[in-house]
PDB file of C-alpha atoms in Angstrom:
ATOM      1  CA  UNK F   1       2.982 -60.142 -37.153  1.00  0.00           C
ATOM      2  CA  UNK F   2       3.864 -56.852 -36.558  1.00  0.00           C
ATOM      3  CA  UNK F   3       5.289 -55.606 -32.961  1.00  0.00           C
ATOM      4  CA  UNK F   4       3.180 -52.996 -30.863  1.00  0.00           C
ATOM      5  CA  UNK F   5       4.467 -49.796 -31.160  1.00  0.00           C
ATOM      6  CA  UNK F   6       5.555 -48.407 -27.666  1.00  0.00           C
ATOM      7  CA  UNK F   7       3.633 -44.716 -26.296  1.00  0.00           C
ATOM      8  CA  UNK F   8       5.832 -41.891 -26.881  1.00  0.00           C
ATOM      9  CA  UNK F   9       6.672 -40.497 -23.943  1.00  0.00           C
ATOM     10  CA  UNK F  10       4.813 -37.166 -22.879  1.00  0.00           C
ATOM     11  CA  UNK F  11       6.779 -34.236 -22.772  1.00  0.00           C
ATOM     12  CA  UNK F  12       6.854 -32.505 -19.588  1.00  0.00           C
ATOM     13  CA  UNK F  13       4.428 -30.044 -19.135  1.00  0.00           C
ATOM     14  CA  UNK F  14       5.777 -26.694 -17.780  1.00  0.00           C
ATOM     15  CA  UNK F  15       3.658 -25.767 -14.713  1.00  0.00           C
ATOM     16  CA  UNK F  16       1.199 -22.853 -15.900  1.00  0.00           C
ATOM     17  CA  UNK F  17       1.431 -19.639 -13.715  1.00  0.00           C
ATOM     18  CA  UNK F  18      -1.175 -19.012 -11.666  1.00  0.00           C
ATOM     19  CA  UNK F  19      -4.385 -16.124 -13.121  1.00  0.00           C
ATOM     20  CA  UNK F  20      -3.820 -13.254 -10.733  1.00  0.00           C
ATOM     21  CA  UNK F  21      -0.636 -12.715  -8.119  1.00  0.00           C
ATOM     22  CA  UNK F  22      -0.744 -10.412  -5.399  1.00  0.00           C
ATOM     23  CA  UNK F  23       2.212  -9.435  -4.080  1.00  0.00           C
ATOM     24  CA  UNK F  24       2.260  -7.433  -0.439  1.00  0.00           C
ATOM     25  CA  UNK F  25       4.975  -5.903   2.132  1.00  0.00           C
ATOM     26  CA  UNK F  26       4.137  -4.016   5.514  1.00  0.00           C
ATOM     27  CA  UNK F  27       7.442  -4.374   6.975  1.00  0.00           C
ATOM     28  CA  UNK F  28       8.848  -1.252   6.049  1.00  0.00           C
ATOM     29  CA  UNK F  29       7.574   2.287   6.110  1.00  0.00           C
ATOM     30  CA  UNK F  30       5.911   2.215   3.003  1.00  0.00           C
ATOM     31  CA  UNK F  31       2.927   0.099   1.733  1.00  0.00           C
ATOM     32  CA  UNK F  32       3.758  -1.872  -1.356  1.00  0.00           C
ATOM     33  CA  UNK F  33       1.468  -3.715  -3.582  1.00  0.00           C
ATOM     34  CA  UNK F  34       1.624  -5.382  -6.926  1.00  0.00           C
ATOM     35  CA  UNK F  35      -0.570  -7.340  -8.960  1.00  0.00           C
ATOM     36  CA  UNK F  36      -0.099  -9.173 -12.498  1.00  0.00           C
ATOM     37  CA  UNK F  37      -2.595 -10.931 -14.144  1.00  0.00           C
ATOM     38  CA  UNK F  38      -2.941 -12.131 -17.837  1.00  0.00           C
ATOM     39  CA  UNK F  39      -3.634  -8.838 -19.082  1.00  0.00           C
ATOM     40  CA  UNK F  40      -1.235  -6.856 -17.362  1.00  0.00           C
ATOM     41  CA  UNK F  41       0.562  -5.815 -13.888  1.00  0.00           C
ATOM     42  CA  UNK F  42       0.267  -2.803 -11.724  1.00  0.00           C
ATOM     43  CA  UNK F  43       2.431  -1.382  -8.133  1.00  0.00           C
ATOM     44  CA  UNK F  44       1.540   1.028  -5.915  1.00  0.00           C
ATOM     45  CA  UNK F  45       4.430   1.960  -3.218  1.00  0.00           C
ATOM     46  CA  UNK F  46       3.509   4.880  -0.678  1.00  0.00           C
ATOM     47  CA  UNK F  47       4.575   5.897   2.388  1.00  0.00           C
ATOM     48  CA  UNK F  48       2.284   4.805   5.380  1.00  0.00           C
ATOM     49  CA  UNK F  49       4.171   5.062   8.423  1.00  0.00           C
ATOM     50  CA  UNK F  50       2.788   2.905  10.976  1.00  0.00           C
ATOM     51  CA  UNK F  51      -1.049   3.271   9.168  1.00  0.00           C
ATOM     52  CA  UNK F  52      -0.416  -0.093   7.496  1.00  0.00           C
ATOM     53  CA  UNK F  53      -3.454  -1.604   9.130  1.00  0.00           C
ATOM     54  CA  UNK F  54      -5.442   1.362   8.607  1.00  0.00           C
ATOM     55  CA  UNK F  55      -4.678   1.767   4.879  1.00  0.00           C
ATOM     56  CA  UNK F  56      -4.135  -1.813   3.270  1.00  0.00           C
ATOM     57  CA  UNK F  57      -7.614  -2.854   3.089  1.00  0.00           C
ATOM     58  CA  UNK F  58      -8.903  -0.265   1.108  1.00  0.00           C
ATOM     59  CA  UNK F  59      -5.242  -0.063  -1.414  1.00  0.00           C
ATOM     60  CA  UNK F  60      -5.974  -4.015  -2.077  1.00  0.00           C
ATOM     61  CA  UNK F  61      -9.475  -3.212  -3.300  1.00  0.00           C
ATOM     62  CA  UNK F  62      -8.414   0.088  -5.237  1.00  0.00           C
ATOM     63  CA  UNK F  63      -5.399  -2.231  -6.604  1.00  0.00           C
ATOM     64  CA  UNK F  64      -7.866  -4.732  -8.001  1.00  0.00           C
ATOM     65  CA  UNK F  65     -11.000  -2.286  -9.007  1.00  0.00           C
ATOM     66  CA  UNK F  66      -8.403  -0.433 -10.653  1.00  0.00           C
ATOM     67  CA  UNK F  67      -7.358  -3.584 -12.916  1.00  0.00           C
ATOM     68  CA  UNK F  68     -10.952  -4.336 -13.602  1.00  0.00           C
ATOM     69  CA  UNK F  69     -10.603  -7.539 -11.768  1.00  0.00           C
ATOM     70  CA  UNK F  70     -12.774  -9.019  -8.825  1.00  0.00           C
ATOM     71  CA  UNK F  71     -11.179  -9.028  -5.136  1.00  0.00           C
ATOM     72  CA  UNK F  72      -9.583 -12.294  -6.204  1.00  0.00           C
ATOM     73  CA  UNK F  73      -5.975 -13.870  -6.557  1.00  0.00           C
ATOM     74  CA  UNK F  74      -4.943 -17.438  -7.425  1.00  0.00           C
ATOM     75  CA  UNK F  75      -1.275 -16.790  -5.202  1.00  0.00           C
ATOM     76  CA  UNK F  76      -0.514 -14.288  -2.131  1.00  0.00           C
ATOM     77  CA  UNK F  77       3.191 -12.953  -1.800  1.00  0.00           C
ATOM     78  CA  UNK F  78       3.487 -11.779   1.265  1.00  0.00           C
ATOM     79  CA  UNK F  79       7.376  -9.811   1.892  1.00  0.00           C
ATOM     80  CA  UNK F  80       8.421 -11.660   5.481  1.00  0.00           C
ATOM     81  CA  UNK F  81      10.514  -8.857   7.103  1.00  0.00           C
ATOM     82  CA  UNK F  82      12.533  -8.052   8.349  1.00  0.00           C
ATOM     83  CA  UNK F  83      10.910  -4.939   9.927  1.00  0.00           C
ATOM     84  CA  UNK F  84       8.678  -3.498  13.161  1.00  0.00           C
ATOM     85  CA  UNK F  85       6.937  -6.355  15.094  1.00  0.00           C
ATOM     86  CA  UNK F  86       3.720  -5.115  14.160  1.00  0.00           C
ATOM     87  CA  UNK F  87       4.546  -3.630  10.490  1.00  0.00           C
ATOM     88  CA  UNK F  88       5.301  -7.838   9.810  1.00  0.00           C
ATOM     89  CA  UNK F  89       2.542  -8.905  11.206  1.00  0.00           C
ATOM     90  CA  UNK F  90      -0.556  -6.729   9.790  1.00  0.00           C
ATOM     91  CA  UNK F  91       0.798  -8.157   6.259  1.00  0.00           C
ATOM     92  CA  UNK F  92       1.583 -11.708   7.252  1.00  0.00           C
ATOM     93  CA  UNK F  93      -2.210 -11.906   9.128  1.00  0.00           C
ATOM     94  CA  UNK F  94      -3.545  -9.596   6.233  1.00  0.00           C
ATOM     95  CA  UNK F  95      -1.693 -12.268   3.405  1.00  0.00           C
ATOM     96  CA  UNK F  96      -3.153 -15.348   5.553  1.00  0.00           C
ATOM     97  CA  UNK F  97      -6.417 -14.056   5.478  1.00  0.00           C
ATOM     98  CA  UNK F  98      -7.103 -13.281   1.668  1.00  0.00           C
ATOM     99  CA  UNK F  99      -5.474 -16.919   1.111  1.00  0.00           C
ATOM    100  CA  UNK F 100      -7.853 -18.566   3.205  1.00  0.00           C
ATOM    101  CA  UNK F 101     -11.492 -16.753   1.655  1.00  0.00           C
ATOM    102  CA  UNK F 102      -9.363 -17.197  -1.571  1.00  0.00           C
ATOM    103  CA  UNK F 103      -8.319 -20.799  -1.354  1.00  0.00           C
ATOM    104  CA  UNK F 104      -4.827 -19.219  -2.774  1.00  0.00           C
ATOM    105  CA  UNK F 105      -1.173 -20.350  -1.545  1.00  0.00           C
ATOM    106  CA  UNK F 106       0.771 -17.920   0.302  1.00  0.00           C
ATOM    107  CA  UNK F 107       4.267 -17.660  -0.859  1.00  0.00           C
ATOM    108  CA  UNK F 108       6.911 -15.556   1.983  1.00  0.00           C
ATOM    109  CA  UNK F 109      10.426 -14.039   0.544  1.00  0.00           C
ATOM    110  CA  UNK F 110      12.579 -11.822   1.893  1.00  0.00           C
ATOM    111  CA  UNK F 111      11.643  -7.684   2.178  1.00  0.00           C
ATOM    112  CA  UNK F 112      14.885  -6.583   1.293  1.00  0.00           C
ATOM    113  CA  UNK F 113      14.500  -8.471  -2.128  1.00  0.00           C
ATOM    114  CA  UNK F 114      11.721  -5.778  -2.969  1.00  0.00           C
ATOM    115  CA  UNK F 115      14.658  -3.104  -2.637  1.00  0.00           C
ATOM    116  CA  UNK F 116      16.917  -3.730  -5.541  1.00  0.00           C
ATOM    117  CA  UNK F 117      16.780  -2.844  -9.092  1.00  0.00           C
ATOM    118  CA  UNK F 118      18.223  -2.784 -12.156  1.00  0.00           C
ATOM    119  CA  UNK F 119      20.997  -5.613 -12.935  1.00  0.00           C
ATOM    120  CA  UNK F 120      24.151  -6.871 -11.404  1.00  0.00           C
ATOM    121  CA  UNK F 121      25.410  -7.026  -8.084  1.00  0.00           C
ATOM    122  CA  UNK F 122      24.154  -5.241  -5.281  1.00  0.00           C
ATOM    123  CA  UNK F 123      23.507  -4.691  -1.461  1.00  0.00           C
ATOM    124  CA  UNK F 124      20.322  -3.257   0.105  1.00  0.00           C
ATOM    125  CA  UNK F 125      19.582  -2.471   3.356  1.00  0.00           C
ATOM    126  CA  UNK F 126      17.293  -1.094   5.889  1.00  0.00           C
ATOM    127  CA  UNK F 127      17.815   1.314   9.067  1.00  0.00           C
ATOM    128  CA  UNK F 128      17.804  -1.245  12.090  1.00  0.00           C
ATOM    129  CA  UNK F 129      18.048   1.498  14.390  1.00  0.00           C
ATOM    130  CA  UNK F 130      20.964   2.074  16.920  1.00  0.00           C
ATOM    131  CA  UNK F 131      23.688   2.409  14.248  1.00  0.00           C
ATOM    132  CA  UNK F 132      22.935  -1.085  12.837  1.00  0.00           C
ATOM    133  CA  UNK F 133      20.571  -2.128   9.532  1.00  0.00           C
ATOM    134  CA  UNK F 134      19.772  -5.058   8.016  1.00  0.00           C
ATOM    135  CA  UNK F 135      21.289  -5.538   4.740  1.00  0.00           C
ATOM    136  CA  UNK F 136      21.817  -8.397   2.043  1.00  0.00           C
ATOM    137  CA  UNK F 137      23.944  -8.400  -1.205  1.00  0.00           C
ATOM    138  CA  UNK F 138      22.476 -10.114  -4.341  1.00  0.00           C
ATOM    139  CA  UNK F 139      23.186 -10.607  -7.792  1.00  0.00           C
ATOM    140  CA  UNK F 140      20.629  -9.076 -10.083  1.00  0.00           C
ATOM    141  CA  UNK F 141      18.914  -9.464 -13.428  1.00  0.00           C
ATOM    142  CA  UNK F 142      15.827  -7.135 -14.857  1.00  0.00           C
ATOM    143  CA  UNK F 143      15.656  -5.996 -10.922  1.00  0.00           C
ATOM    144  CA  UNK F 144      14.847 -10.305 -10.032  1.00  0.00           C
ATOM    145  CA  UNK F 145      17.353 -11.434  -7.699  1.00  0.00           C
ATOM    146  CA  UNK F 146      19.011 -14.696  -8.702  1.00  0.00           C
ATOM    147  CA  UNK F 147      21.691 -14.992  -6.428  1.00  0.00           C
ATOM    148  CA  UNK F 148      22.601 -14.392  -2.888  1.00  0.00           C
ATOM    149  CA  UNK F 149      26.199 -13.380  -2.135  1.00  0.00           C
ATOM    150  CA  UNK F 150      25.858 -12.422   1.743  1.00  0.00           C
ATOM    151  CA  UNK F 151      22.112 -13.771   3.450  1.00  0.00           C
ATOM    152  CA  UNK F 152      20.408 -10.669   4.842  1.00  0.00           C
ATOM    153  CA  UNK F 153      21.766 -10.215   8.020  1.00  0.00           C
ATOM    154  CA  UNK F 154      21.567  -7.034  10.727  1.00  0.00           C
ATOM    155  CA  UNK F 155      25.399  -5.309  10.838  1.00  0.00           C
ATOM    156  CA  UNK F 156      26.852  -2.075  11.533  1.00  0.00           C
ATOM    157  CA  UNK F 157      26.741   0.081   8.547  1.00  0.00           C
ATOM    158  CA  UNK F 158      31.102   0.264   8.649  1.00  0.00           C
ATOM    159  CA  UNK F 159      30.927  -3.827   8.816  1.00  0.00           C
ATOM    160  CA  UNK F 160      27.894  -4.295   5.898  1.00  0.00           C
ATOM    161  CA  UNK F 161      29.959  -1.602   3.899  1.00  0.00           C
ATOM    162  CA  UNK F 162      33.558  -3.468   4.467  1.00  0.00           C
ATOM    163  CA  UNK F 163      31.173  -6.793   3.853  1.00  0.00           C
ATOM    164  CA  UNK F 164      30.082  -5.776   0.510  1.00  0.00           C
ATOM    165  CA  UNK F 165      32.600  -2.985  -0.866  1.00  0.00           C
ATOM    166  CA  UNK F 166      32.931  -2.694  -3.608  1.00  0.00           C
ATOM    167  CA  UNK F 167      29.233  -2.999  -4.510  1.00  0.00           C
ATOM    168  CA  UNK F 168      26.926  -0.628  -4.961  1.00  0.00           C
ATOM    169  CA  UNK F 169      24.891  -0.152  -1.764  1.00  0.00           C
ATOM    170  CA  UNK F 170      21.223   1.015  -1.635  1.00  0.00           C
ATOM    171  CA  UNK F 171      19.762   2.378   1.581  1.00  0.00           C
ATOM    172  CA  UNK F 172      16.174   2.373   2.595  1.00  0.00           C
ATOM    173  CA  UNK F 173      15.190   2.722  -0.706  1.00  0.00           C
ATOM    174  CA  UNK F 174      11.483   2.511  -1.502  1.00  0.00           C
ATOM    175  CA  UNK F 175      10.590  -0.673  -2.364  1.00  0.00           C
ATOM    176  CA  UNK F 176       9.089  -1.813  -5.541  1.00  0.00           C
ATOM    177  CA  UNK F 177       5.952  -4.594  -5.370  1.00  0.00           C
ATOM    178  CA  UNK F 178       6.909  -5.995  -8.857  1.00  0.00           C
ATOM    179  CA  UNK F 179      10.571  -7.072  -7.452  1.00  0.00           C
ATOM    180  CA  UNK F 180       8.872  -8.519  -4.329  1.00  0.00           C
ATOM    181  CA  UNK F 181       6.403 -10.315  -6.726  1.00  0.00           C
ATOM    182  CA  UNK F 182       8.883 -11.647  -9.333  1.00  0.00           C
ATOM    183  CA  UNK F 183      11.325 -13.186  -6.445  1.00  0.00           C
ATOM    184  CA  UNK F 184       7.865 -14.549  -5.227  1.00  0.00           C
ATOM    185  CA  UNK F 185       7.374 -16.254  -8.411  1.00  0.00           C
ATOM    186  CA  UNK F 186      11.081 -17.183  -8.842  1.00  0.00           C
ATOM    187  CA  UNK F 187      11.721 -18.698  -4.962  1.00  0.00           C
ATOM    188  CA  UNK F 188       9.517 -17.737  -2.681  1.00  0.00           C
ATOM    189  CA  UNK F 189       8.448 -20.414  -0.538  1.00  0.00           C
ATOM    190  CA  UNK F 190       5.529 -21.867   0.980  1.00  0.00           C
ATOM    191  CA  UNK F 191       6.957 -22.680   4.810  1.00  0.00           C
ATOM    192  CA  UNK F 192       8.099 -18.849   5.496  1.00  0.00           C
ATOM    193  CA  UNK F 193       8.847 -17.264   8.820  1.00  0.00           C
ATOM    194  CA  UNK F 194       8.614 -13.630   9.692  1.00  0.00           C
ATOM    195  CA  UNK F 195      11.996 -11.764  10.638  1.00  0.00           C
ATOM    196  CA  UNK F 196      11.911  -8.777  12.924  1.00  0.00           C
ATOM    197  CA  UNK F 197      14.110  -5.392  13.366  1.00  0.00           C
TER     198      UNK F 197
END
């Protein structure tokens, strides 16, 4: 009598990205969008002002008509802040929205993630008015962060710069959709709060 052979184990599956990604910020001066999908990504990053509300309707549906896809996304990543009160919230309410009609997750990371580039260490920060900023210092590969040295934080520029020294430091740079998208992807997380100026 032979003995039953026992099931080979199944390998673990990697979890498959989702289709389409949209990846949003209002908290800063500028508008930034990104979207990847199977066949390819696209950013747009302009400068808005305080027309956030006004303009990020219509950029989502140019964003996706210009991709050939339908107003649809699988994932929402929405950059928290920190920034203007009501620069956070148009996104966050915006991002919320979309998720719901979608039946997409909403993923929140930090804004000042969507400001670095390049590789290797590096701080970023944004004017906080008064003398002060927010700022952060992360270590960077293909512009991703993947690893926090100093939590963004508000400072005096003297104390950030004494902080971080000798890094390079980048200051209210414009910030680019596909870095706010990939940390999305990477770590964003599901139970996000906003952060405010």
């Amino acid at each position: 009598m032979t003995a039953p052979v026992p099931p080979v184990p199944a390998s673990p599956v990697p979890p498959a990205l989702p289709a389409v990604i949209l990846a949003l910020d209002t908290a800063t001066p500028w508008l930034t969008l990104a979207l990847r999908w199977p066949g390819g990504e696209r950013t747009v990053s302009r400068e808005v002002g305080r027309a956030h509300a006004e303009q990020l309707p219509g950029a989502v549906a140019e964003l996706f008509a210009g991709a050939g896809l339908p107003l649809r996304a699988d994932l929402v990543i929405i950059g928290t802040g920190p920034g203007s009160y009501t620069g956070v919230r148009v996104g966050a309410s915006y991002a919320l929205g979309l998720a719901r009609v979608w039946g997409a997750a909403v993923r929140g990371v930090s804004t000042l993630e969507s400001l670095v580039t390049g590789d290797g260490p590096q701080a970023v920060s944004m004017d906080a008015r008064k003398g002060n900023l927010y700022g952060a210092a992360y270590d960077v590969q293909a512009a991703t962060v993947v690893g926090v040295r100093h939590a963004p934080a508000k400072h005096s520029l003297e104390n950030f710069e004494t902080l971080t020294a000798p890094l390079p430091h980048h200051r209210d740079p414009a910030p680019d959709g596909l870095a706010l998208l990939r940390a999305g992807l990477d770590h964003g997380v599901e139970g996000w709060e906003l952060a405010y100026l």
